[in-house]
Tab-separated table of C-alpha atoms in Angstrom:
chain	number	residue	atom	x	y	z
A	1319	MET	CA	10.276	-9.550	11.912
A	1320	LYS	CA	9.464	-5.945	10.958
A	1321	LYS	CA	6.542	-4.291	12.658
A	1322	LEU	CA	3.086	-3.861	11.093
A	1323	PRO	CA	1.777	-0.596	10.706
A	1324	ALA	CA	-0.758	0.076	13.537
A	1325	THR	CA	-2.275	3.293	12.407
A	1326	SER	CA	-2.845	4.980	9.360
A	1327	ALA	CA	-0.075	7.437	10.061
A	1328	GLU	CA	2.498	4.666	10.555
A	1329	LEU	CA	1.292	2.932	7.137
A	1330	LYS	CA	2.057	5.864	5.514
A	1331	ASP	CA	5.317	6.183	6.899
A	1332	ALA	CA	6.130	2.670	5.728
A	1333	LEU	CA	4.948	3.517	2.353
A	1334	ALA	CA	7.032	6.354	2.233
A	1335	ALA	CA	9.993	4.628	3.097
A	1336	VAL	CA	9.580	1.988	0.248
A	1337	PHE	CA	8.358	4.654	-2.165
A	1338	PRO	CA	10.587	7.631	-1.241
A	1339	GLY	CA	9.069	9.515	-4.323
A	1340	LEU	CA	5.596	9.931	-2.722
A	1341	PRO	CA	4.087	13.405	-3.051
A	1342	ARG	CA	4.926	15.460	0.104
A	1343	ASP	CA	1.047	15.866	0.893
A	1344	PHE	CA	0.324	12.621	0.429
A	1345	GLY	CA	-2.052	11.096	3.154
A	1346	ALA	CA	-2.934	14.771	4.211
A	1347	TRP	CA	-6.597	14.471	3.867
A	1348	GLY	CA	-9.008	12.170	5.466
A	1349	GLU	CA	-12.402	11.121	4.849
A	1350	SER	CA	-14.215	12.492	7.617
A	1351	VAL	CA	-15.970	15.898	7.904
A	1352	LEU	CA	-14.478	16.289	11.262
A	1353	GLU	CA	-11.271	18.434	10.616
A	1354	ASP	CA	-9.048	16.379	13.199
A	1355	ALA	CA	-9.955	13.120	11.886
A	1356	GLY	CA	-6.739	11.941	9.846
A	1357	PRO	CA	-6.942	9.964	6.900
A	1358	THR	CA	-8.103	6.047	7.024
A	1359	TYR	CA	-6.231	3.003	5.754
A	1360	ALA	CA	-8.668	2.854	2.920
A	1361	SER	CA	-8.568	6.733	1.924
A	1362	LEU	CA	-4.958	6.385	2.423
A	1363	LEU	CA	-4.643	3.366	0.188
A	1364	ARG	CA	-7.016	4.408	-2.456
A	1365	GLU	CA	-4.667	7.336	-2.730
A	1366	PHE	CA	-1.486	5.295	-2.961
A	1367	ALA	CA	-3.087	3.053	-5.563
A	1368	LEU	CA	-3.454	6.220	-7.822
A	1369	TYR	CA	0.236	7.063	-7.427
A	1370	PHE	CA	1.186	3.429	-7.756
A	1371	GLU	CA	-1.026	2.841	-11.164
A	1372	ARG	CA	0.718	5.831	-12.523
A	1373	ASN	CA	4.225	4.989	-11.697
A	1374	ALA	CA	4.454	1.144	-11.512
A	1375	ASP	CA	6.420	0.714	-14.809
A	1376	THR	CA	8.888	2.915	-13.371
A	1377	PHE	CA	9.670	1.233	-9.970
A	1378	PRO	CA	12.752	-0.642	-9.644
A	1379	ASP	CA	12.344	-4.405	-8.616
A	1380	ARG	CA	13.638	-3.605	-5.041
A	1381	GLN	CA	10.595	-1.339	-4.360
A	1382	LEU	CA	8.112	-3.764	-5.821
A	1383	ARG	CA	9.492	-6.444	-3.792
A	1384	ARG	CA	9.580	-4.193	-0.473
A	1385	PHE	CA	5.630	-3.064	-1.137
A	1386	ALA	CA	5.149	-6.974	-1.979
A	1387	GLU	CA	6.697	-8.057	1.562
A	1388	LEU	CA	4.723	-5.212	3.457
A	1389	VAL	CA	1.488	-6.459	1.778
A	1390	VAL	CA	1.899	-10.186	2.404
A	1391	ARG	CA	2.576	-9.064	6.097
A	1392	CYS	CA	-0.468	-6.926	6.406
A	1393	GLU	CA	-2.475	-9.831	4.812
A	1394	GLN	CA	-1.181	-12.252	6.996
A	1395	ALA	CA	-2.054	-10.246	10.243
A	1396	GLY	CA	-5.534	-9.535	8.862
A	1397	GLY	CA	-7.826	-6.775	10.223
A	1398	PRO	CA	-8.737	-3.593	8.812
A	1399	ILE	CA	-5.628	-2.859	7.075
A	1400	ALA	CA	-5.452	-6.282	5.321
A	1401	GLU	CA	-9.239	-5.279	4.093
A	1402	ALA	CA	-8.240	-1.937	2.673
A	1403	LEU	CA	-4.948	-3.277	0.881
A	1404	GLN	CA	-7.313	-6.146	-0.682
A	1405	ALA	CA	-9.892	-3.604	-1.514
A	1406	CYS	CA	-7.669	-0.804	-2.746
A	1407	VAL	CA	-4.692	-1.853	-4.154
A	1408	VAL	CA	-4.150	-5.843	-4.309
A	1409	GLY	CA	-7.887	-6.526	-5.808
A	1410	PRO	CA	-7.601	-3.998	-8.598
A	1411	LEU	CA	-4.179	-5.386	-9.440
A	1412	ALA	CA	-5.269	-8.731	-9.782
A	1413	GLN	CA	-7.505	-7.508	-12.702
A	1414	ALA	CA	-4.334	-6.125	-14.324
A	1415	PRO	CA	-2.740	-9.879	-15.353
A	1416	ASP	CA	0.515	-7.971	-16.869
A	1417	SER	CA	1.106	-6.057	-13.564
A	1418	ARG	CA	5.158	-6.493	-12.744
A	1419	PHE	CA	3.710	-6.190	-9.037
A	1420	GLY	CA	1.665	-9.663	-9.396
A	1421	ALA	CA	4.895	-11.576	-9.819
A	1422	PHE	CA	6.450	-9.992	-6.531
A	1423	LEU	CA	3.531	-10.292	-4.776
A	1424	GLU	CA	3.151	-14.428	-5.248
A	1425	ALA	CA	6.701	-14.707	-4.624
A	1426	ALA	CA	6.248	-13.012	-1.304
A	1427	ARG	CA	3.258	-15.164	-0.653
A	1428	ALA	CA	5.183	-18.329	-1.586
A	1429	ARG	CA	7.816	-17.564	1.338
């Protein structure tokens, strides 16, 4: 089984591996006023959600499948990353029933 992201930096790398078209400065800013504090899971996924929503219709099936598999692995592990995915990506996508991603997510959950 693939290793789950344990930090926001690892999550950023995992997303970039699935979506190589992410902007170069993706995840460069955190939520904290402290200069050395990096992005949180939630701040990273909110930024990713904007990218995903804008480009969802252009992603090939392979990317959507790989992202769905990542989401399901994180959901199964639980914790802060699963909560952030639900709040920032999965929950909002559930409100868009015509989303192509929904079918891939359901298929990944059924495995």
